[in-house]
Coordinates of C-alpha atoms in Angstrom, one line a residue:
Chain G
X135 CA -162.9 115.9 -65.2
X136 CA -165.4 115.5 -67.2
X137 CA -169.1 116.7 -67.3
X138 CA -171.8 115.1 -68.3
X139 CA -173.7 117.6 -70.4
X140 CA -177.2 117.0 -71.6
X141 CA -177.4 117.4 -75.3
X142 CA -181.3 117.8 -75.1
X143 CA -180.2 121.0 -73.3
X144 CA -183.7 123.2 -73.3
X145 CA -183.1 127.3 -74.2
X146 CA -180.7 128.8 -72.4
X147 CA -182.0 130.6 -68.8
X148 CA -179.4 132.1 -67.3
X149 CA -179.9 130.0 -64.2
X150 CA -178.9 127.3 -66.3
X151 CA -175.4 126.2 -66.5
X152 CA -174.2 127.1 -69.4
X153 CA -172.4 124.0 -70.9
X154 CA -169.5 125.8 -72.4
X155 CA -166.5 125.6 -70.2
X156 CA -165.0 122.2 -70.1
X157 CA -163.8 123.3 -66.6
X158 CA -165.7 121.9 -63.5
X159 CA -165.8 124.5 -61.3
X160 CA -165.9 121.7 -58.4
X161 CA -162.3 121.0 -59.8
X162 CA -161.3 124.8 -58.7
X163 CA -158.0 124.2 -56.6
X164 CA -155.8 126.8 -54.8
X165 CA -153.7 127.0 -57.1
X166 CA -154.8 130.3 -59.4
X167 CA -155.9 129.1 -63.1
X168 CA -153.7 132.1 -64.9
X169 CA -150.9 133.7 -62.9
X170 CA -149.0 136.5 -65.0
X171 CA -145.6 137.6 -63.7
X172 CA -144.0 140.9 -64.7
X173 CA -145.0 140.8 -68.5
X174 CA -143.0 143.2 -71.0
X175 CA -144.3 143.7 -74.7
X176 CA -142.8 146.5 -77.2
X177 CA -144.2 147.1 -81.0
X178 CA -140.3 148.1 -82.0
X179 CA -139.2 150.3 -79.6
X180 CA -142.3 151.4 -78.2
X181 CA -143.1 149.7 -74.4
X182 CA -146.7 148.7 -74.7
X183 CA -146.4 146.5 -71.2
X184 CA -144.1 147.5 -68.5
X185 CA -144.3 144.5 -66.3
X186 CA -148.2 143.2 -65.4
X187 CA -148.6 141.2 -63.2
X188 CA -151.9 139.4 -62.5
X189 CA -153.7 136.6 -61.2
X190 CA -157.1 134.4 -62.1
X191 CA -158.3 132.3 -60.2
X192 CA -160.9 129.5 -61.8
X193 CA -164.4 130.3 -62.1
X194 CA -163.0 134.3 -61.9
X195 CA -164.3 137.3 -63.9
X196 CA -161.2 139.7 -64.0
X197 CA -162.0 142.9 -65.5
X198 CA -159.3 145.1 -67.1
X199 CA -160.0 148.4 -67.6
X200 CA -158.0 151.9 -68.5
X201 CA -158.1 154.2 -71.4
X202 CA -157.2 153.5 -75.1
X203 CA -153.5 152.5 -75.2
X204 CA -152.8 151.6 -71.8
X205 CA -152.1 147.8 -72.7
X206 CA -155.1 146.1 -72.3
X207 CA -155.4 144.4 -75.6
X208 CA -151.6 144.1 -76.1
X209 CA -152.1 142.0 -72.9
X210 CA -154.7 139.5 -74.2
X211 CA -152.8 139.0 -77.8
X212 CA -149.6 138.0 -75.2
X213 CA -151.9 135.4 -73.2
X214 CA -153.0 134.3 -76.2
X215 CA -149.7 134.4 -77.8
X216 CA -150.6 136.2 -80.9
X217 CA -147.8 139.5 -79.8
X218 CA -144.6 138.5 -78.8
X219 CA -143.4 139.3 -75.2
X220 CA -140.3 140.2 -74.2
X221 CA -139.8 139.3 -70.3
X222 CA -142.0 137.8 -68.2
X223 CA -143.9 134.6 -67.4
X224 CA -147.5 133.2 -68.2
X225 CA -148.3 130.1 -65.9
X226 CA -151.8 128.8 -67.3
X227 CA -153.0 125.9 -64.7
X228 CA -149.4 125.2 -63.2
X229 CA -147.4 125.1 -66.9
X230 CA -145.0 128.0 -68.2
X231 CA -146.9 128.5 -71.2
X232 CA -144.5 131.7 -72.5
X233 CA -143.1 130.7 -75.3
X234 CA -145.4 128.2 -76.8
X235 CA -147.3 129.0 -80.4
X236 CA -150.7 130.3 -80.7
X237 CA -151.9 127.6 -81.6
X238 CA -150.5 125.3 -78.6
X239 CA -152.5 127.5 -76.4
X240 CA -155.4 127.5 -78.1
X241 CA -155.1 123.9 -77.5
X242 CA -154.7 124.3 -73.6
X243 CA -158.1 126.5 -73.7
X244 CA -157.1 129.8 -74.0
X245 CA -159.9 131.3 -76.5
X246 CA -160.5 134.9 -77.3
X247 CA -162.6 137.2 -79.0
X248 CA -160.6 139.7 -80.2
X249 CA -161.2 143.5 -80.8
X250 CA -162.5 144.0 -83.1
X251 CA -164.5 141.2 -83.4
X252 CA -162.1 139.9 -86.4
X253 CA -164.5 137.6 -88.0
X254 CA -163.4 135.0 -91.1
X255 CA -165.4 137.8 -93.1
X256 CA -165.8 135.6 -96.9
X257 CA -166.6 132.7 -94.9
X258 CA -170.6 132.1 -93.9
X259 CA -171.3 132.5 -90.1
X260 CA -171.7 128.6 -89.8
X261 CA -168.1 128.1 -91.2
X262 CA -166.6 130.6 -88.7
X263 CA -168.5 129.5 -85.8
X264 CA -167.2 125.8 -87.1
X265 CA -163.6 127.0 -87.3
X266 CA -163.5 128.2 -83.5
X267 CA -164.1 124.3 -82.9
X268 CA -160.9 123.7 -85.0
X269 CA -159.0 122.1 -82.3
X270 CA -162.3 120.6 -80.7
X271 CA -163.3 116.2 -81.4
X272 CA -165.9 116.6 -84.0
X273 CA -168.6 114.8 -82.8
X274 CA -170.0 117.8 -79.7
X275 CA -169.8 120.1 -82.9
X276 CA -173.3 120.0 -83.6
X277 CA -174.2 120.2 -80.3
X278 CA -171.9 123.5 -79.6
X279 CA -173.4 124.8 -82.8
X280 CA -176.5 124.4 -81.2
X281 CA -175.6 126.2 -77.9
X282 CA -174.1 129.3 -79.7
X283 CA -177.2 129.5 -81.7
X284 CA -179.7 129.1 -78.6
X285 CA -177.4 132.2 -76.7
X286 CA -177.4 133.9 -80.2
X287 CA -180.6 133.4 -82.3
X288 CA -179.8 136.0 -85.2
X289 CA -176.8 134.1 -86.0
X290 CA -178.8 130.8 -86.4
X291 CA -181.5 133.1 -89.1
X292 CA -178.2 133.7 -91.0
X293 CA -175.9 131.1 -90.6
X294 CA -175.4 130.8 -94.8
X295 CA -174.6 134.6 -94.8
X296 CA -170.4 135.5 -94.9
X297 CA -169.8 137.0 -91.8
X298 CA -168.9 140.2 -93.5
X299 CA -172.7 141.4 -94.1
X300 CA -173.2 141.0 -90.5
X301 CA -174.2 144.3 -88.3
X302 CA -171.2 145.2 -86.0
X303 CA -173.0 143.9 -82.9
X304 CA -173.9 140.5 -85.1
X305 CA -170.3 140.5 -85.6
X306 CA -169.6 140.7 -81.8
X307 CA -171.8 138.0 -81.0
X308 CA -169.9 136.0 -83.6
X309 CA -166.8 136.3 -82.1
X310 CA -168.0 135.5 -78.9
X311 CA -169.2 132.7 -80.5
X312 CA -166.4 131.5 -82.5
X313 CA -164.7 131.5 -78.8
X314 CA -167.4 129.2 -77.2
X315 CA -166.9 126.7 -79.5
X316 CA -163.4 125.9 -78.5
X317 CA -164.6 124.7 -75.4
X318 CA -162.9 127.6 -73.1
X319 CA -160.7 126.9 -70.1
X320 CA -160.3 130.5 -69.7
X321 CA -162.1 132.9 -72.0
X322 CA -160.6 136.6 -73.1
X323 CA -163.2 138.8 -74.2
X324 CA -161.0 142.2 -76.0
X325 CA -163.3 145.4 -76.0
X326 CA -166.5 143.1 -76.2
X327 CA -169.1 146.1 -76.3
X328 CA -167.0 148.9 -78.3
X329 CA -168.6 150.4 -81.5
X330 CA -172.0 149.0 -80.3
X331 CA -175.2 150.5 -79.4
X332 CA -176.6 150.4 -76.1
X333 CA -179.2 147.9 -76.2
X334 CA -176.8 145.8 -77.9
X335 CA -174.1 146.1 -75.0
X336 CA -176.7 145.1 -72.3
X337 CA -177.1 142.1 -74.4
X338 CA -173.6 141.2 -74.7
X339 CA -173.2 142.0 -71.0
X340 CA -176.3 139.5 -70.0
X341 CA -174.4 137.1 -71.9
X342 CA -171.3 137.7 -70.1
X343 CA -172.8 137.5 -66.9
X344 CA -174.5 134.0 -67.9
X345 CA -171.2 132.7 -68.4
X346 CA -169.7 133.6 -65.6
X347 CA -172.8 132.3 -63.4
X348 CA -171.7 129.2 -65.1
X349 CA -168.4 129.2 -64.0
X350 CA -166.5 129.9 -66.9
X351 CA -163.2 131.9 -66.3
X352 CA -162.7 135.1 -68.2
X353 CA -161.1 138.1 -68.8
X354 CA -162.9 140.9 -69.8
X355 CA -160.5 144.5 -70.9
X356 CA -163.2 146.8 -71.2
X357 CA -163.7 150.6 -72.1
X358 CA -167.2 150.9 -70.5
X359 CA -165.4 150.4 -67.3
X360 CA -168.3 150.8 -64.9
X361 CA -170.4 147.5 -66.5
X362 CA -166.9 145.9 -66.4
X363 CA -166.1 146.3 -62.9
X364 CA -169.8 146.1 -61.8
X365 CA -170.0 142.7 -63.6
X366 CA -166.1 141.7 -62.1
X367 CA -164.7 139.6 -58.8
X368 CA -161.6 141.6 -59.5
X369 CA -160.4 144.2 -61.6
X370 CA -156.7 145.6 -62.8
X371 CA -156.7 149.4 -63.8
X372 CA -154.2 149.5 -66.6
X373 CA -152.1 153.0 -67.2
X374 CA -149.6 152.7 -70.0
X375 CA -148.4 149.5 -69.6
X376 CA -148.3 149.0 -66.1
X377 CA -151.2 147.8 -63.4
X378 CA -151.9 151.4 -61.5
X379 CA -155.0 149.6 -59.1
X380 CA -156.3 146.3 -58.6
X381 CA -158.9 145.3 -56.2
X382 CA -162.3 143.7 -56.4
X383 CA -164.8 145.7 -58.7
X384 CA -166.9 147.3 -56.0
X385 CA -164.0 148.2 -54.2
X386 CA -163.1 149.5 -58.1
X387 CA -166.0 151.2 -58.5
X388 CA -166.2 153.1 -55.0
X389 CA -162.7 154.2 -55.8
X390 CA -162.2 158.1 -56.1
X391 CA -159.3 157.9 -58.5
X392 CA -161.2 155.0 -60.7
X393 CA -164.6 157.3 -60.3
X394 CA -162.9 159.9 -62.0
X395 CA -160.4 158.9 -64.3
X396 CA -162.8 156.5 -65.7
X397 CA -166.2 156.5 -64.8
X398 CA -167.1 160.1 -65.4
X399 CA -168.1 161.0 -61.9
Chain Q
X160 CA -163.1 128.9 -142.0
X161 CA -165.3 127.2 -139.1
X162 CA -162.5 124.0 -139.0
X163 CA -159.8 126.7 -138.5
X164 CA -161.8 128.2 -135.5
X165 CA -161.9 125.3 -133.9
X166 CA -158.4 124.9 -134.4
X167 CA -157.2 127.9 -132.6
X168 CA -160.2 126.9 -130.3
X169 CA -158.5 123.3 -128.8
X170 CA -154.9 124.2 -128.7
X171 CA -155.9 127.6 -126.9
X172 CA -158.4 125.7 -124.1
X173 CA -155.5 123.2 -123.8
X174 CA -152.6 125.2 -122.6
X175 CA -155.4 127.4 -120.9
X176 CA -155.8 124.6 -118.8
X177 CA -151.9 124.6 -118.1
X178 CA -151.8 128.4 -117.4
X179 CA -154.7 127.7 -115.2
X180 CA -153.0 125.5 -112.9
X181 CA -149.9 127.7 -112.9
X182 CA -152.5 130.7 -111.9
X183 CA -154.0 128.7 -109.2
X184 CA -150.3 127.8 -107.7
X185 CA -150.4 131.8 -107.7
X186 CA -153.3 132.0 -106.3
X187 CA -152.7 129.8 -103.3
X188 CA -149.7 131.0 -101.8
X189 CA -150.9 134.5 -102.4
X190 CA -153.6 133.9 -100.2
X191 CA -152.3 132.4 -97.9
X192 CA -148.6 134.6 -97.5
X193 CA -149.3 137.8 -100.1
X194 CA -146.1 136.6 -101.8
X195 CA -145.9 136.4 -105.0
X196 CA -144.0 133.2 -105.9
X197 CA -142.3 133.8 -109.0
X198 CA -140.9 130.0 -108.7
X199 CA -144.4 128.6 -109.7
X200 CA -142.9 128.2 -113.3
X201 CA -140.0 126.3 -111.9
X202 CA -142.9 124.0 -110.7
X203 CA -144.1 123.3 -114.0
X204 CA -141.0 122.5 -115.5
X205 CA -139.8 120.3 -112.9
X206 CA -143.2 118.4 -112.8
X207 CA -142.3 117.5 -117.4
X208 CA -138.7 117.3 -116.8
X209 CA -139.2 114.7 -114.6
X210 CA -142.0 112.6 -115.4
X211 CA -140.0 112.2 -118.2
X212 CA -136.7 111.3 -116.3
X213 CA -139.0 108.8 -114.1
X214 CA -140.6 107.1 -117.6
X215 CA -137.1 106.9 -118.9
X216 CA -135.8 105.3 -115.6
X217 CA -138.3 102.2 -116.6
X218 CA -141.1 103.1 -114.0
X219 CA -144.2 103.0 -115.2
X220 CA -146.3 106.3 -116.2
X221 CA -148.7 106.8 -113.6
X222 CA -145.9 106.3 -110.8
X223 CA -143.7 108.5 -112.9
X224 CA -145.8 111.2 -112.3
X225 CA -147.1 110.7 -109.3
X226 CA -143.6 111.2 -108.5
X227 CA -142.9 114.0 -110.7
X228 CA -145.7 115.9 -108.8
X229 CA -144.8 114.6 -104.9
X230 CA -141.2 115.7 -105.7
X231 CA -142.2 119.2 -106.8
X232 CA -144.4 119.8 -103.6
X233 CA -141.5 118.9 -101.4
X234 CA -139.8 121.5 -103.1
X235 CA -142.4 123.8 -102.9
X236 CA -141.6 123.3 -98.9
X237 CA -138.6 123.6 -98.9
X238 CA -138.2 127.1 -100.7
X239 CA -141.0 128.4 -98.0
X240 CA -138.8 126.6 -95.3
X241 CA -135.5 127.7 -96.3
X242 CA -135.6 131.0 -98.2
X243 CA -139.4 132.7 -97.0
X244 CA -139.9 131.7 -93.6
X245 CA -136.3 133.2 -92.6
X246 CA -137.6 136.0 -93.6
X247 CA -140.6 136.4 -92.0
X248 CA -142.2 140.1 -92.0
X249 CA -140.0 141.0 -94.5
X250 CA -141.3 143.4 -97.8
X251 CA -143.8 142.0 -100.4
X252 CA -140.6 143.3 -102.7
X253 CA -138.2 141.4 -100.5
X254 CA -140.2 138.5 -100.9
X255 CA -141.0 138.7 -104.8
X256 CA -136.9 138.6 -105.5
X257 CA -136.4 136.0 -102.7
X258 CA -138.7 133.6 -105.1
X259 CA -137.5 134.9 -108.6
X260 CA -133.7 133.5 -106.5
X261 CA -135.2 130.4 -105.9
X262 CA -136.7 130.3 -109.4
X263 CA -133.2 130.6 -111.0
X264 CA -131.7 127.9 -108.4
X265 CA -134.1 125.8 -110.0
X266 CA -133.8 126.0 -113.2
X267 CA -129.7 126.2 -113.0
X268 CA -129.8 122.7 -111.2
X269 CA -132.2 121.6 -113.6
X270 CA -129.8 122.3 -116.4
X271 CA -127.2 120.5 -114.5
X272 CA -128.9 117.4 -113.8
X273 CA -130.7 116.8 -116.6
X274 CA -128.6 118.8 -119.4
X275 CA -130.0 122.1 -122.1
X276 CA -131.4 119.6 -124.5
X277 CA -134.9 119.5 -124.9
X278 CA -137.4 115.6 -124.2
X279 CA -140.9 114.7 -125.1
X280 CA -143.2 113.0 -122.8
X281 CA -144.7 110.1 -124.6
X282 CA -148.9 110.9 -125.0
X283 CA -150.8 108.6 -122.6
X284 CA -152.9 107.2 -125.3
X285 CA -151.7 107.0 -128.4
X286 CA -151.2 109.8 -131.0
X287 CA -153.9 109.3 -133.3
X288 CA -155.8 112.8 -134.2
X289 CA -159.6 112.7 -133.4
X290 CA -161.4 114.8 -136.1
X291 CA -163.8 117.4 -135.1
X292 CA -165.7 119.3 -137.9
X293 CA -162.2 119.4 -140.1
X294 CA -160.5 120.2 -137.2
X295 CA -157.9 117.6 -135.6
X296 CA -158.0 117.2 -131.7
X297 CA -155.2 115.6 -130.0
X298 CA -156.1 112.6 -127.3
X299 CA -153.7 114.2 -125.3
X300 CA -156.0 117.5 -125.1
X301 CA -158.8 115.7 -123.5
X302 CA -156.6 114.5 -121.0
X303 CA -154.9 117.8 -120.1
X304 CA -158.6 118.8 -120.0
X305 CA -160.0 116.0 -118.1
X306 CA -157.8 115.9 -115.3
X307 CA -157.4 119.8 -115.3
X308 CA -161.3 119.8 -114.2
X309 CA -160.4 116.8 -111.9
X310 CA -157.7 118.7 -110.2
X311 CA -159.9 122.3 -110.1
X312 CA -163.0 120.1 -108.7
X313 CA -160.9 118.3 -106.0
X314 CA -159.7 121.9 -104.7
X315 CA -162.8 123.5 -105.2
X316 CA -164.3 120.4 -103.2
X317 CA -160.8 121.1 -100.9
X318 CA -162.0 124.4 -99.7
X319 CA -166.0 124.3 -99.6
X320 CA -166.5 121.2 -97.6
X321 CA -163.0 120.3 -95.8
X322 CA -162.6 121.7 -92.4
X323 CA -158.8 122.0 -93.7
X324 CA -159.7 123.9 -96.4
X325 CA -161.7 126.0 -94.7
X326 CA -159.1 126.5 -92.1
X327 CA -157.1 127.9 -95.4
X328 CA -158.8 130.2 -96.2
X329 CA -159.3 131.7 -92.7
X330 CA -155.8 131.9 -92.4
X331 CA -155.6 134.0 -95.9
X332 CA -158.5 136.2 -94.7
X333 CA -157.1 136.7 -91.0
X334 CA -154.1 135.1 -89.8
X335 CA -154.4 136.7 -86.0
X336 CA -157.5 135.8 -85.7
X337 CA -156.7 131.8 -87.0
X338 CA -154.2 131.7 -84.8
X339 CA -156.6 132.7 -82.1
X340 CA -158.8 129.5 -83.2
X341 CA -155.7 127.0 -82.8
X342 CA -155.1 126.8 -86.4
X343 CA -151.4 126.5 -87.2
X344 CA -150.6 128.9 -89.6
X345 CA -147.2 128.1 -90.5
X346 CA -148.9 124.4 -91.3
X347 CA -151.1 126.6 -93.7
X348 CA -148.2 128.1 -95.3
X349 CA -146.7 124.5 -95.9
X350 CA -149.6 123.1 -97.2
X351 CA -149.7 126.0 -99.4
X352 CA -146.4 125.5 -100.8
X353 CA -147.0 122.2 -101.3
X354 CA -150.1 122.2 -103.3
X355 CA -149.6 125.0 -105.3
X356 CA -146.3 123.5 -106.7
X357 CA -147.8 120.2 -107.1
X358 CA -150.2 121.9 -109.0
X359 CA -148.1 123.4 -111.2
X360 CA -146.0 120.3 -112.0
X361 CA -149.4 118.6 -112.5
X362 CA -149.9 121.0 -115.6
X363 CA -146.4 120.6 -116.5
X364 CA -146.9 117.0 -116.7
X365 CA -150.1 117.2 -118.8
X366 CA -148.5 119.8 -121.4
X367 CA -145.4 118.0 -122.1
X368 CA -146.6 115.5 -124.8
X369 CA -147.8 118.4 -126.7
X370 CA -145.4 121.1 -126.7
X371 CA -141.8 119.5 -125.5
X372 CA -140.0 120.0 -122.7
X373 CA -136.0 121.7 -120.9
X374 CA -134.9 122.9 -118.1
X375 CA -136.1 126.8 -119.0
X376 CA -139.7 126.2 -120.2
X377 CA -140.7 127.5 -116.5
X378 CA -140.5 131.0 -117.4
X379 CA -142.3 131.7 -119.8
X380 CA -144.9 129.7 -118.3
X381 CA -144.7 130.3 -114.7
X382 CA -145.6 134.3 -116.4
X383 CA -148.3 133.6 -118.2
X384 CA -149.8 131.9 -115.2
X385 CA -149.6 134.9 -113.6
X386 CA -151.1 136.7 -115.9
X387 CA -153.7 134.6 -115.7
X388 CA -154.2 134.9 -112.1
X389 CA -153.9 138.8 -112.5
X390 CA -156.6 139.0 -115.0
X391 CA -159.0 136.6 -112.9
X392 CA -158.4 138.7 -110.1
X393 CA -155.1 137.9 -107.9
X394 CA -156.0 136.0 -105.2
X395 CA -159.7 134.5 -106.7
X396 CA -159.7 130.7 -107.3
X397 CA -162.9 130.4 -110.3
X398 CA -160.7 134.0 -111.5
X399 CA -157.3 131.4 -111.8
X400 CA -159.3 129.4 -113.9
X401 CA -160.9 131.6 -116.4
X402 CA -158.0 133.5 -116.4
X403 CA -156.0 130.6 -117.2
X404 CA -158.0 129.5 -120.1
X405 CA -159.3 133.1 -121.4
X406 CA -155.2 133.9 -121.6
X407 CA -154.7 130.8 -123.6
X408 CA -157.7 131.8 -126.1
X409 CA -156.3 134.6 -126.7
X410 CA -153.1 133.6 -127.5
X411 CA -154.1 131.0 -129.3
X412 CA -156.2 133.4 -131.5
X413 CA -153.7 136.1 -131.6
X414 CA -151.1 133.3 -132.8
X415 CA -153.7 132.5 -135.3
X416 CA -155.5 135.4 -136.9
X417 CA -152.9 138.2 -136.4
X418 CA -149.2 136.3 -136.7
X419 CA -147.4 133.3 -134.6
X420 CA -144.8 135.6 -134.1
X421 CA -146.5 137.8 -131.7
X422 CA -147.6 134.9 -129.6
X423 CA -145.7 135.1 -127.0
X424 CA -146.2 138.8 -126.5
X425 CA -150.1 138.8 -126.6
X426 CA -150.5 137.9 -123.0
X427 CA -147.6 140.6 -121.7
X428 CA -149.7 143.0 -123.8
X429 CA -152.8 141.7 -121.9
X430 CA -151.6 142.5 -118.6
X431 CA -151.1 145.9 -119.3
X432 CA -154.0 146.6 -120.5
X433 CA -155.4 144.9 -117.5
X434 CA -153.1 146.7 -114.9
X435 CA -154.6 150.5 -116.7
X436 CA -158.2 149.5 -117.1
X437 CA -159.2 147.1 -114.1
X438 CA -156.5 146.4 -112.0
X439 CA -158.9 144.0 -110.0
X440 CA -159.0 141.7 -112.7
X441 CA -162.4 140.2 -113.4
X442 CA -163.4 138.4 -110.2
X443 CA -161.0 140.8 -108.1
X444 CA -161.9 141.0 -104.7
X445 CA -165.3 143.4 -104.0
X446 CA -165.0 145.2 -100.4
X447 CA -168.2 143.9 -99.2
X448 CA -167.2 143.7 -95.7
X449 CA -168.7 145.6 -92.7
X450 CA -166.9 147.5 -89.5

């Protein structure tokens, strides 16, 4: 299963595979990488997830779209184990991880770039990235750092500065880079384009596209439904904690309901 | 004139070093859990008392001291496990009251176990005072300052150069994000209680030969350590050290030049002034984060 990574990696070209994923694309089995069954979760008495079921195959990019408060963030947090679930099951690579602690799930390969970036503000950019590799063997860290810097050159320039001094877009790149440092088998991206200028949105989506091309399995939660669905293999439309629609990305973009509700067409 | 000032200075920074260690203890736990641990003073007491106890039972001094640090560290972890963890998510005030309860339990057990007498620990390297420009300096003071400096240095290295230290800082600054990168945040909490209890105990051991020790010395030392932590800016390591030394100095100078009757009152007047005029302390968090 070990992929051979050329450590002297040339600069990133979207066509060249990005060596972040620790899952070999050829390892694709019939069983889905992620299978969620009837997941429910609540904040106090408010039911945020009312039974969500979802599947993701290896190497697939799945978009979660829906309005604010539809439950996208809660769902991703529940997947990572930082939001308690009240019922349902999460199967990752065939294993039931529903009751595993968050750090154990991360060790299984579920890495998240959370909503609102959540970088470690007082720590330097490089420290943020190193902490992203907290669970990883030391000898791969230097190479992975260089790859993240290759992906986001602006981070390399500022590597000694506190992360809190970065602009919103740079913090977003740092949050994604931090998640990549964990060598994800499943990458969860929560609202990576939120609050960014259009040019940066494009840049962030280009990176997601490159990761997808590499064969990374990705769950992408986005309010920017059009961009997310255009990029994803399949999509789920969430409405107040339930799956309202699911289908391939192009199907959903073509769907009348989705067009009027989320794409403003 | 100068000799007198130097005398106050020496005693001020010596006791200030103990406050600094206590303040670091407050800081460590506060950063990791937002709990202000009012049992911190009891760790100082336990350090001194256990060192006396182990030394009297025949252990060589270094071994006695090591045990007198490790046992309180274990007590710190127990407090976290038994008293703090079960009420996770409780309000800060409840947590503070719990730590006060824990301190009463420890003090009570110490009174029963060691008795209510006053104990002394032999100085580490003799009692011959050193003469410095007419003022006398006890060799033990040098031990206090040297070991405190070494401990602070070790802590500084830990937080600046080790991944485990940075994981603690990361947990302090954003618990959820720390969990998302795979940090066991409960483990961090244990470590912070063990470290701060160990720091406090170290201070208690170092100061015991100079001031004598008893089951109830923790109250005053702990509260003054708290004043030091607030003066430095709660949550700031450098602030804790500077705050500790300053509280010790101000106390010694006040006791020397005004009246020694006010010695214990001075830190508490100080904390009122800090809270009125600069509630963030000397090095309190400046908000630099962009959202």
